[in-house]
GROMACS .gro file of C-alpha atoms in nm:
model
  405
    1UNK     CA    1  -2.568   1.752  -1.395
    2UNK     CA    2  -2.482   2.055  -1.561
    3UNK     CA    3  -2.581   2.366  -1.453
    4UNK     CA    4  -2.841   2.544  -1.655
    5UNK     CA    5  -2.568   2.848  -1.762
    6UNK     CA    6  -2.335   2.622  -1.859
    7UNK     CA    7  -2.542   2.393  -2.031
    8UNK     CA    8  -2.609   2.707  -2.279
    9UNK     CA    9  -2.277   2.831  -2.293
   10UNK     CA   10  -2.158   2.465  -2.453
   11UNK     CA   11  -2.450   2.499  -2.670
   12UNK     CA   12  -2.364   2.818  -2.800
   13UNK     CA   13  -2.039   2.741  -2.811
   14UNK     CA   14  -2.105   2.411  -2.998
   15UNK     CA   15  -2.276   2.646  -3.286
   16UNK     CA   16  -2.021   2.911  -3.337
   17UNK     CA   17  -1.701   2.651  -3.321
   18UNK     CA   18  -1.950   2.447  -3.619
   19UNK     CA   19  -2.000   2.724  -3.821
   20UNK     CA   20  -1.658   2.873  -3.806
   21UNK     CA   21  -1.535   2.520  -3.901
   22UNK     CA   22  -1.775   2.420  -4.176
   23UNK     CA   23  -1.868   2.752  -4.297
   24UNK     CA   24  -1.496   2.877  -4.335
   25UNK     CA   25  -1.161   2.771  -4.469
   26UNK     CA   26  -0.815   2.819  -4.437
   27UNK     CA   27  -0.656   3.127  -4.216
   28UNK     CA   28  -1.018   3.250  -4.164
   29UNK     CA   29  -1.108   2.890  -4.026
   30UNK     CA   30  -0.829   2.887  -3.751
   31UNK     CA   31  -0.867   3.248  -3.605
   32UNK     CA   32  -1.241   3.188  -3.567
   33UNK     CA   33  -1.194   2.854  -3.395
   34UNK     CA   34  -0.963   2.981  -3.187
   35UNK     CA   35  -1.135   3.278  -3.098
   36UNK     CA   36  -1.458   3.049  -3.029
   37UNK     CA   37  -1.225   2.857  -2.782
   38UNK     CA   38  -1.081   3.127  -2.559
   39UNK     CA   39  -1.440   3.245  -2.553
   40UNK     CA   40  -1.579   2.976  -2.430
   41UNK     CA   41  -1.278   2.902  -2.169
   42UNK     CA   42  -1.333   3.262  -2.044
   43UNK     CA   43  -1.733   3.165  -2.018
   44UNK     CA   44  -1.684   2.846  -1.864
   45UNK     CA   45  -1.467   2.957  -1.611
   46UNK     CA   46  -1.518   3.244  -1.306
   47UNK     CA   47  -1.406   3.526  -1.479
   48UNK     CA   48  -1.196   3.645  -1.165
   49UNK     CA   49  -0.997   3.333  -1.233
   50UNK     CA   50  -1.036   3.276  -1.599
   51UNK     CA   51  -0.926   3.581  -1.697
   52UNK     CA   52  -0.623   3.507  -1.536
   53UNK     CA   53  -0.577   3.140  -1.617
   54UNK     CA   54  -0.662   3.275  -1.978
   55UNK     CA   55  -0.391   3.525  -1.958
   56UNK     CA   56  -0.137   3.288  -1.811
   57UNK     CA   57  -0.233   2.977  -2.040
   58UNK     CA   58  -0.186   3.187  -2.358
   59UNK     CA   59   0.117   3.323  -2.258
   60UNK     CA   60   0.313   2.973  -2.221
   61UNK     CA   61   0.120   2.858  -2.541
   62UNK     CA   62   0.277   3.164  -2.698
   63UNK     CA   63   0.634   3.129  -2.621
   64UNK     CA   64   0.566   2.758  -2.698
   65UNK     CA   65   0.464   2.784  -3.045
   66UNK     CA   66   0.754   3.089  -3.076
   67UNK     CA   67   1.042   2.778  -3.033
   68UNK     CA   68   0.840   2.571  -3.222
   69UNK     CA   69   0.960   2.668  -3.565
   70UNK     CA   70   1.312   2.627  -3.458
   71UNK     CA   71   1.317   2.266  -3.296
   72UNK     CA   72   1.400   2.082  -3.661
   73UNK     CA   73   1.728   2.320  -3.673
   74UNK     CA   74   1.825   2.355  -3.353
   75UNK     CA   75   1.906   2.122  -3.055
   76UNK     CA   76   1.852   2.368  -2.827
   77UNK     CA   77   1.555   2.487  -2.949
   78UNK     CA   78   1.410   2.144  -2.925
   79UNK     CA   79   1.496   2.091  -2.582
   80UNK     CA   80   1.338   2.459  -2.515
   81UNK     CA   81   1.044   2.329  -2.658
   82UNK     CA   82   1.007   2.021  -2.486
   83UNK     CA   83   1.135   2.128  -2.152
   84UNK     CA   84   0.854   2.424  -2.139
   85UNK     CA   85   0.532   2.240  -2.091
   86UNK     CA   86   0.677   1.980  -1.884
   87UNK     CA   87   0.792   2.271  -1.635
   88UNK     CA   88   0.456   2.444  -1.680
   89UNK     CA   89   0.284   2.117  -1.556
   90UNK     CA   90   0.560   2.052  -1.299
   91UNK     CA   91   0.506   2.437  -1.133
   92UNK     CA   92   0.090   2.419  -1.158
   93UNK     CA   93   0.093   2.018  -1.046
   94UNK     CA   94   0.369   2.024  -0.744
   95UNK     CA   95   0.338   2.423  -0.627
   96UNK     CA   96  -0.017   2.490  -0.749
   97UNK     CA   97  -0.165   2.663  -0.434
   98UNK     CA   98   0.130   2.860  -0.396
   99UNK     CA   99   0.123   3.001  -0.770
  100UNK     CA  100  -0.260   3.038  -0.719
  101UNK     CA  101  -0.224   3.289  -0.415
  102UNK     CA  102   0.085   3.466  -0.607
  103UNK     CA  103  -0.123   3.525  -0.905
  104UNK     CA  104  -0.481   3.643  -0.753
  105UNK     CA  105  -0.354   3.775  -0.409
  106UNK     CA  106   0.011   3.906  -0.490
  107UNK     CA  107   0.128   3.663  -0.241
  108UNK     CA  108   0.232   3.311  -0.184
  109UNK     CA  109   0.078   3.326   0.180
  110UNK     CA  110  -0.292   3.296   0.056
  111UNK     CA  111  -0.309   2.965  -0.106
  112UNK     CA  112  -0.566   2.770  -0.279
  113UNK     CA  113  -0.602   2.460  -0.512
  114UNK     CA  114  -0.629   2.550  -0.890
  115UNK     CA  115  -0.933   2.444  -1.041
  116UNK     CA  116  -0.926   2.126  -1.087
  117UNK     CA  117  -1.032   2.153  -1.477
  118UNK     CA  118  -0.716   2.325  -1.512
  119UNK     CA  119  -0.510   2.124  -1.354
  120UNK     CA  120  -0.637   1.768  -1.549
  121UNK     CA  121  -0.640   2.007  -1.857
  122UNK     CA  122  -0.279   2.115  -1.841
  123UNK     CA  123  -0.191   1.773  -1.801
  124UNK     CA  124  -0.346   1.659  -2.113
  125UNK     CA  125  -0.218   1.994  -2.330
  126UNK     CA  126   0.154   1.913  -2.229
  127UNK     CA  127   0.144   1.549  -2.385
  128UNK     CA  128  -0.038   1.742  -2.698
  129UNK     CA  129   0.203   1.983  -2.718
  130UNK     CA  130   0.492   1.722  -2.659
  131UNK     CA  131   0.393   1.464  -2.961
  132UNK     CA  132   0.349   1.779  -3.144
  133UNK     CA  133   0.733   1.933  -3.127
  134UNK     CA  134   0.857   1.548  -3.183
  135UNK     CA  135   0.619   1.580  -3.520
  136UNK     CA  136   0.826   1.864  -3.655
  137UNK     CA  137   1.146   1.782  -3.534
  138UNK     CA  138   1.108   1.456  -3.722
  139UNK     CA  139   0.958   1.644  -4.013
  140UNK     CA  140   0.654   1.510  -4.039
  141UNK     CA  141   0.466   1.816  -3.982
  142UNK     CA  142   0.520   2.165  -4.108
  143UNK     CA  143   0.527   2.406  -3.788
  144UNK     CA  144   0.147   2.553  -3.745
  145UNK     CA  145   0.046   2.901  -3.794
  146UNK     CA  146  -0.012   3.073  -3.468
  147UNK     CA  147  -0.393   3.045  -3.499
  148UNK     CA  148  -0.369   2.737  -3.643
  149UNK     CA  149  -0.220   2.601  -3.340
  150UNK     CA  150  -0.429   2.771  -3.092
  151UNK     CA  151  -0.738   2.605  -3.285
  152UNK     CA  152  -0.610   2.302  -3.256
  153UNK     CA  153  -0.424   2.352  -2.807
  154UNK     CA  154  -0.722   2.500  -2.708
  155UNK     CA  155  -1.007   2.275  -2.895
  156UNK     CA  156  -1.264   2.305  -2.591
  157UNK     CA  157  -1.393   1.990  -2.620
  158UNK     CA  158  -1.044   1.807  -2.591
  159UNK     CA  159  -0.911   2.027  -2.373
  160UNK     CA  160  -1.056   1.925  -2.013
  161UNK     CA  161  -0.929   1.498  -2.026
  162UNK     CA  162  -0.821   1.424  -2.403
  163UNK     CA  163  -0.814   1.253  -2.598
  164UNK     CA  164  -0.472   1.365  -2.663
  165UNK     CA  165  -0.483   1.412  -3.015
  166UNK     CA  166  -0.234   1.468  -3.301
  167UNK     CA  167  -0.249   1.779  -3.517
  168UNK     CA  168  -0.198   1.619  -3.891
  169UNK     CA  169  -0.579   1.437  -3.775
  170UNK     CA  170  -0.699   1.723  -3.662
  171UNK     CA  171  -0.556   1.934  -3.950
  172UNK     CA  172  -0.738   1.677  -4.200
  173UNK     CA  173  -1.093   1.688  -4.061
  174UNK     CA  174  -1.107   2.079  -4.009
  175UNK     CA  175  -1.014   2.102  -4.398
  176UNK     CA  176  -1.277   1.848  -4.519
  177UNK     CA  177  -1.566   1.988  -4.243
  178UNK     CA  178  -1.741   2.222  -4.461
  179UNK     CA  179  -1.747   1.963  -4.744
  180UNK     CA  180  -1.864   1.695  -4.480
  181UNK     CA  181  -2.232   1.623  -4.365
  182UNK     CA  182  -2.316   1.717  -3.986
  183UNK     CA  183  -2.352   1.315  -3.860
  184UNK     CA  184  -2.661   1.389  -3.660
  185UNK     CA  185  -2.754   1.038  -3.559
  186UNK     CA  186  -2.340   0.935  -3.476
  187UNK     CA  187  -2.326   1.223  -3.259
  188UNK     CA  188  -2.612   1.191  -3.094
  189UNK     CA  189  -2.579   0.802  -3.000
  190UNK     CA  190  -2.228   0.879  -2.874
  191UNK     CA  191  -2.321   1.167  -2.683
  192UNK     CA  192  -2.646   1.021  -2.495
  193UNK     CA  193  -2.427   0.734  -2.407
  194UNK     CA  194  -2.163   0.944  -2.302
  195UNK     CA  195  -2.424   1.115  -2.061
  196UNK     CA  196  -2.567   0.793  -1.919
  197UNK     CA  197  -2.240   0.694  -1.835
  198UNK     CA  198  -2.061   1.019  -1.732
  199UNK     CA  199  -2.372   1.111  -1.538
  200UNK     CA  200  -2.592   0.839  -1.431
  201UNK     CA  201  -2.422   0.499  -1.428
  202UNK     CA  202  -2.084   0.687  -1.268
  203UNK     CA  203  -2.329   0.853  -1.035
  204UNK     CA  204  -2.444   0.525  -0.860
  205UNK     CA  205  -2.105   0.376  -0.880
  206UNK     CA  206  -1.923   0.644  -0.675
  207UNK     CA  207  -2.161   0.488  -0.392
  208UNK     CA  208  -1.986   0.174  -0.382
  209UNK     CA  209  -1.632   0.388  -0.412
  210UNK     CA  210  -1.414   0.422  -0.083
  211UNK     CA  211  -1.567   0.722  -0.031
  212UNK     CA  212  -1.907   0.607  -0.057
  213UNK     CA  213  -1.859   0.239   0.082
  214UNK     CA  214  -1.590   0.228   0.345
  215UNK     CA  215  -1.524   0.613   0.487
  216UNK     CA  216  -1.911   0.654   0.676
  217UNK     CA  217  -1.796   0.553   0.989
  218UNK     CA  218  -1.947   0.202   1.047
  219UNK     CA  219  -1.770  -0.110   1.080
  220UNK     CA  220  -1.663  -0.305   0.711
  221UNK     CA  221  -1.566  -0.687   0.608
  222UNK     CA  222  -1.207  -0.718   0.490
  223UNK     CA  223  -1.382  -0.839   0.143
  224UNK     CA  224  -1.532  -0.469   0.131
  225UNK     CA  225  -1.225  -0.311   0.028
  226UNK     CA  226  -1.203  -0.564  -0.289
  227UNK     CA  227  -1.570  -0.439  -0.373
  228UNK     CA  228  -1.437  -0.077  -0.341
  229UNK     CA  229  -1.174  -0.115  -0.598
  230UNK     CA  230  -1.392  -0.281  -0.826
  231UNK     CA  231  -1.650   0.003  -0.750
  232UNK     CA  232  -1.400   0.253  -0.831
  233UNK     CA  233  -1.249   0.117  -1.126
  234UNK     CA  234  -1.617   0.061  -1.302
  235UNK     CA  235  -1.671   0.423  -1.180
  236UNK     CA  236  -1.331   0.586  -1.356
  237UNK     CA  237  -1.422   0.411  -1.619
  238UNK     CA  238  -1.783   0.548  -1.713
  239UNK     CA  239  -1.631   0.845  -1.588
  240UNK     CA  240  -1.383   0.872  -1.820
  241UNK     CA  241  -1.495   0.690  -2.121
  242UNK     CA  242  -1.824   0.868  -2.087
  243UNK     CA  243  -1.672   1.216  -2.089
  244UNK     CA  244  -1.442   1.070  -2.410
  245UNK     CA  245  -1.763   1.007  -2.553
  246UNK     CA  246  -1.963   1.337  -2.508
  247UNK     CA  247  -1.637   1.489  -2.638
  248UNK     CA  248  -1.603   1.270  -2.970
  249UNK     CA  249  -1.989   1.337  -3.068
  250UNK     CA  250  -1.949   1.735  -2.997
  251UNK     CA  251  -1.639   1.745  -3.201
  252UNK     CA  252  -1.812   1.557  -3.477
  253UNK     CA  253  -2.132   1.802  -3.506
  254UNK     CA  254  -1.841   2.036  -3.488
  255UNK     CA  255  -1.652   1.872  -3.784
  256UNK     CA  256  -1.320   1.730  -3.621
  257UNK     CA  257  -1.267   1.400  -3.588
  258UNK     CA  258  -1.130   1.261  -3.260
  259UNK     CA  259  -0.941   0.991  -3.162
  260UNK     CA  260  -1.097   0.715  -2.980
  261UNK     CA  261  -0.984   0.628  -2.631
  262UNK     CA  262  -1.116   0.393  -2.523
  263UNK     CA  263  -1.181   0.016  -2.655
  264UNK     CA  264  -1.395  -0.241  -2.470
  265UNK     CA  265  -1.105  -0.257  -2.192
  266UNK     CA  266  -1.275  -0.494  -1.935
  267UNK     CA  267  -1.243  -0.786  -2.267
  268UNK     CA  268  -0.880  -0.763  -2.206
  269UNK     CA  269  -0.745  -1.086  -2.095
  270UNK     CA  270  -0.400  -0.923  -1.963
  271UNK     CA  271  -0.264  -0.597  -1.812
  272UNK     CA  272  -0.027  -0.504  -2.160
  273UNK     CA  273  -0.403  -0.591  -2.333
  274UNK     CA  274  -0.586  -0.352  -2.131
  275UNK     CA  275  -0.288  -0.082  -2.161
  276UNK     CA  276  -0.371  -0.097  -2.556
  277UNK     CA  277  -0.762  -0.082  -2.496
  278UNK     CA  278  -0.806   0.154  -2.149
  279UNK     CA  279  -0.692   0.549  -2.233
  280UNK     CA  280  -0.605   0.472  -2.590
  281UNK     CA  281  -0.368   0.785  -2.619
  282UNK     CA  282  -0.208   0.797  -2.313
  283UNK     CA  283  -0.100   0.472  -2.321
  284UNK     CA  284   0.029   0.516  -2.680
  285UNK     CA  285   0.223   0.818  -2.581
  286UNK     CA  286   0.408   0.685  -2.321
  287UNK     CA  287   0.494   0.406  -2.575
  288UNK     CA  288   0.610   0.634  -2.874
  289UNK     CA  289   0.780   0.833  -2.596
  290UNK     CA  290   0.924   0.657  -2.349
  291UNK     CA  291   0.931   0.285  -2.408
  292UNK     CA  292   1.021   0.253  -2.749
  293UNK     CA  293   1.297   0.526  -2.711
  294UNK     CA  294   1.448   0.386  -2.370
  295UNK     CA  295   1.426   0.013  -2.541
  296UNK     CA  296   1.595   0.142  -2.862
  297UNK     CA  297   1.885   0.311  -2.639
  298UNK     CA  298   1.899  -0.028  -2.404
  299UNK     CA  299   1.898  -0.248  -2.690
  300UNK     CA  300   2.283  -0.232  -2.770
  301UNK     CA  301   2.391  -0.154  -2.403
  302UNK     CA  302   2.220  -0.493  -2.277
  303UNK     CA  303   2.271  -0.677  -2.606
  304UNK     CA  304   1.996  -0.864  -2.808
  305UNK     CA  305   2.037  -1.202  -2.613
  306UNK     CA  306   1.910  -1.018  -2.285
  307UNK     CA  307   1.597  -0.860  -2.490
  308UNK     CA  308   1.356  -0.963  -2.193
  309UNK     CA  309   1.565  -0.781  -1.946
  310UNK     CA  310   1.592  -0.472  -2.176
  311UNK     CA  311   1.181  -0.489  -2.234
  312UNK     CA  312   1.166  -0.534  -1.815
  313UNK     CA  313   1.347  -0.215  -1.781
  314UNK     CA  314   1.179  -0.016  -2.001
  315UNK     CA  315   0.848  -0.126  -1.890
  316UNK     CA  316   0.907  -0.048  -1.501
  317UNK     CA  317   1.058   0.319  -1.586
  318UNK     CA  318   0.742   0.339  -1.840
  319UNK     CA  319   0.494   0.314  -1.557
  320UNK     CA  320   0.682   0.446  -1.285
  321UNK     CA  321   0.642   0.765  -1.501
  322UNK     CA  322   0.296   0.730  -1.561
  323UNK     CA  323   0.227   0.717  -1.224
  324UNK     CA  324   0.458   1.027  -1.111
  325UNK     CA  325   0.224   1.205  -1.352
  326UNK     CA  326  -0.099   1.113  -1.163
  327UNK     CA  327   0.074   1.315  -0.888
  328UNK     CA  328   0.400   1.283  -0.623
  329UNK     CA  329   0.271   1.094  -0.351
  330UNK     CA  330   0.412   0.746  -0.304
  331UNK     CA  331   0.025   0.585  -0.374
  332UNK     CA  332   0.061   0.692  -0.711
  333UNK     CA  333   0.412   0.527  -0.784
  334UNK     CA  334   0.281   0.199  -0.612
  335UNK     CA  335   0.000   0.217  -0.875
  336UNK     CA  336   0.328   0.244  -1.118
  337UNK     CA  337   0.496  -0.049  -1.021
  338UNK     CA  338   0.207  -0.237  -0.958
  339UNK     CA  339   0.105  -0.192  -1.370
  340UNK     CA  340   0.484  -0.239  -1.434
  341UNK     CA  341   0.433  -0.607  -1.242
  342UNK     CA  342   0.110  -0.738  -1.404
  343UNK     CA  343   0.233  -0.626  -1.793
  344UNK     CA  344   0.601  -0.806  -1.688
  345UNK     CA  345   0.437  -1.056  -1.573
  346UNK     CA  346   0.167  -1.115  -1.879
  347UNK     CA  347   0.433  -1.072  -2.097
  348UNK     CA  348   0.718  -1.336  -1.978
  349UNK     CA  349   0.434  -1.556  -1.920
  350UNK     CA  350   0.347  -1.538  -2.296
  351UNK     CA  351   0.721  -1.610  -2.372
  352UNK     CA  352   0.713  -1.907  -2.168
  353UNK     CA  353   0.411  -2.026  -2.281
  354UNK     CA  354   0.567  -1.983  -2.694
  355UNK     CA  355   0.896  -2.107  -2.605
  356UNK     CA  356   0.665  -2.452  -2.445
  357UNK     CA  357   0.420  -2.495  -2.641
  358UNK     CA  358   0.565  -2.415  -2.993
  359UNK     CA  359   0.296  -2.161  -3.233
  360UNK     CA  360   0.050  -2.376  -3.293
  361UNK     CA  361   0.027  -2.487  -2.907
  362UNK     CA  362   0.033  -2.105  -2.796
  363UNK     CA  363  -0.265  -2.053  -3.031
  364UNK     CA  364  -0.473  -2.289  -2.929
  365UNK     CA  365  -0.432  -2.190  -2.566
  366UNK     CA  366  -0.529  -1.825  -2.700
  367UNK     CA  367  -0.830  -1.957  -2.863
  368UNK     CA  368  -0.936  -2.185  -2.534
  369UNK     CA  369  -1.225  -1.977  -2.374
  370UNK     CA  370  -1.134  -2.100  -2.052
  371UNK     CA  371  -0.775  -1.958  -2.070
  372UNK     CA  372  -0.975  -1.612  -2.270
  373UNK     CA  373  -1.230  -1.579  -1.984
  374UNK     CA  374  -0.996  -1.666  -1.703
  375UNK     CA  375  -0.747  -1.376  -1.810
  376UNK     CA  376  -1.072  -1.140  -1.838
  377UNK     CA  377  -1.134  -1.185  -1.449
  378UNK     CA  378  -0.780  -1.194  -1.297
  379UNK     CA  379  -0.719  -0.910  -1.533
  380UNK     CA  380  -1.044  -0.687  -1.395
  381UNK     CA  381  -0.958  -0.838  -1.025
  382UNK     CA  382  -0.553  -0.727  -1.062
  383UNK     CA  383  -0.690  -0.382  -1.217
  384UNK     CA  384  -0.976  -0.357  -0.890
  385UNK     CA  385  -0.658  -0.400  -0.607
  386UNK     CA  386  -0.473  -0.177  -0.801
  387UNK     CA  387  -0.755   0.105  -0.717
  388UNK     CA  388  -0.656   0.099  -0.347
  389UNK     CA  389  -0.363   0.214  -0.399
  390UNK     CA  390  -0.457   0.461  -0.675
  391UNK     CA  391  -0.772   0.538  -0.546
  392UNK     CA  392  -0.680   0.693  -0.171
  393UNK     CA  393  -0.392   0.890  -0.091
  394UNK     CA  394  -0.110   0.774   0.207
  395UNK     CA  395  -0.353   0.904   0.489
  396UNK     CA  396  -0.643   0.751   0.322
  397UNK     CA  397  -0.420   0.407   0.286
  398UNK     CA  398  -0.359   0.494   0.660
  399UNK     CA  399  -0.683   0.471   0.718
  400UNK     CA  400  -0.798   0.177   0.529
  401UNK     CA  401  -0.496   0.025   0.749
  402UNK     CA  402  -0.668   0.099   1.106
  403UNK     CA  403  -0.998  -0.040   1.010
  404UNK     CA  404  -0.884  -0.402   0.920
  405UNK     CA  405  -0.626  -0.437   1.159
   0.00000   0.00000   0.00000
């Protein structure tokens, strides 16, 4: 649970963000939000650290927004722009402890691990600010003002694991807030079942994790490590989705609407179906990012009578990318290609099946609640094996390895 002090430092800062969004407009509206954030960053974290993380994060965010306004004139800007966060996250994610002891000892030789809020928020706040320099280039958006765009970077209750949201939605809800109604039941419904989740249904699932289950010390059935993926994937998910959830109802007594992440993913009767349902965002910025622009290049390279093999390509690079951003180990790009196998695999199956059956065929088998239920299990049962490898790093796989010889 929380601790008492923070628990009152979120509820403070719950009331000043609301009334400097609802009782405000405009200019007046962003450099009170923002100034609401950084405060309660620097309460939230030890000061000895936060004040430097502070320092540190609004420095990058700084010479990030100062390219910004160029990126829709200038090819170099653009690249700049882009190229910043993603060597911010690269420097805190692959040579953390040694920045850590440079920046709070003066020397590389005393190392420690960030905190690990910063480290899963950084992550988040480079997709953000990635989706938001394609915006502009592409014109869609007008570059922010600079406290405009600290309001919406540094929105607390985002900022930690998503969702990674888009600034023309959050530009739209701040505006309307102090013309809006606070939605007292919404928020409370999706925060109390963000807390049972989050804190006591993820609580009693991280016994049945490999930690919990398998690494005591006794002796284990082969069928054990099965139960431990499943464990852990149940427990990432109320983990996650409940966290999502306390986050969407703060923002909304707050006035900002959030995106959902998160939709009924264990109904998904395939791996690409569960990639549209499980971390909602994520999954759609790796799309608008990667996928669609790699298949778009391939396209004409390949030619359109090889479509499956361009779609095969893009797919495997997709998720071999989305698992290099987990972390570096070689666990996390098995989880890749493992994702990259089951959505391949789900979608030449579905070709086959259309190309077979004809439409009307390939609808009925949709509709069959056999074929529907069947695809629910092997789908949870693919995604449960899939947590070993994603789940334990290469000593921990080690490990696994020596008790079920």
């Amino acid at each position: 649970m929380f601790e008492p002090s923070v628990l009152l430092i979120l509820i403070l800062y719950v009331a000043l963000a609301a009334l400097a969004v609802r009782a405000f407009q405009g200019s007046v509206q962003d450099i009170l939000l923002a100034a609401v954030n950084a405060l309660g960053l620097g309460l939230l974290l030890p000061w000895a650290e936060g004040s430097v993380y502070l320092i540190v994060y609004g420095l990058f965010l700084l010479a990030f927004w100062s390219t910004l306004s160029k990126v829709g004139r200038s090819d170099a800007a653009y690249f700049l722009t882009i190229s910043l966060p993603l060597a911010m996250l690269c420097c805190v994610k692959y040579f953390g402890t040694e920045l850590v002891g440079i920046l709070e000892h003066g020397s590389s030789v005393e190392q420690r691990t960030p905190p690990f809020a910063v480290m899963i928020g950084l992550s988040f706040m480079v997709f953000r600010l990635i989706k938001l320099a394609v915006a502009v280039r592409n014109h869609r958006i007008e570059p922010p003002t600079a406290a405009h765009f600290f309001a919406f970077t540094c929105f607390l209750p985002t900022l930690p694991v998503g969702p990674i949201g888009e600034l023309a939605r959050f530009s739209l809800s701040k505006a309307a807030a102090s013309h809006a109604a606070i939605p007292w039941g919404l928020a409370a419904e999706r925060i109390l079942v963000g807390a049972v989740k989050y804190f006591f249904l993820g609580t009693i699932l991280q016994l049945v994790t490999f930690e919990g289950l398998l690494f005591d010390g006794n002796g284990h059935a082969p069928v054990e490590i099965f139960v431990a993926g499943a464990g852990y994937y149940l427990y990432i998910y109320c983990n996650f989705s409940g966290f999502c959830d306390m986050a969407i109802g703060v923002s909304a007594l707050i006035g900002i609407e959030v995106e959902e992440n998160f939709d009924r993913p264990f109904t998904a009767r395939n791996l690409s179906e569960l990639w549209r349902r499980w971390h909602i965002t994520l999954g759609t910025f790796m799309s608008e990012m990667i996928f669609m622009p790699l298949a778009h290049w391939l396209g004409p390279r390949i030619g359109r009578r090889l479509l499956p093999l361009t779609v095969s390509v893009a797919v495997v690079v997709t998720f071999l990318l989305l698992g290099l951003w987990h972390g570096a180990t070689w666990n996390f790009v098995a989880f890749g290609v493992l994702q990259s196998i089951g959505v391949l695999a789900s979608y030449h199956w579905g070709n086959l099946l259309r190309s077979t059956l004809g439409v009307q065929g390939y609808a009925r088998y949709l509709r069959h609640r056999g074929v529907l239920w069947s695809g629910r299990v092997l789908t949870f049962a693919y995604m449960a094996c899939s947590c070993i490898v994603f789940a334990n790093d290469p000593a921990h796989l080690a490990r696994l390895g020596s008790m079920f010889p």
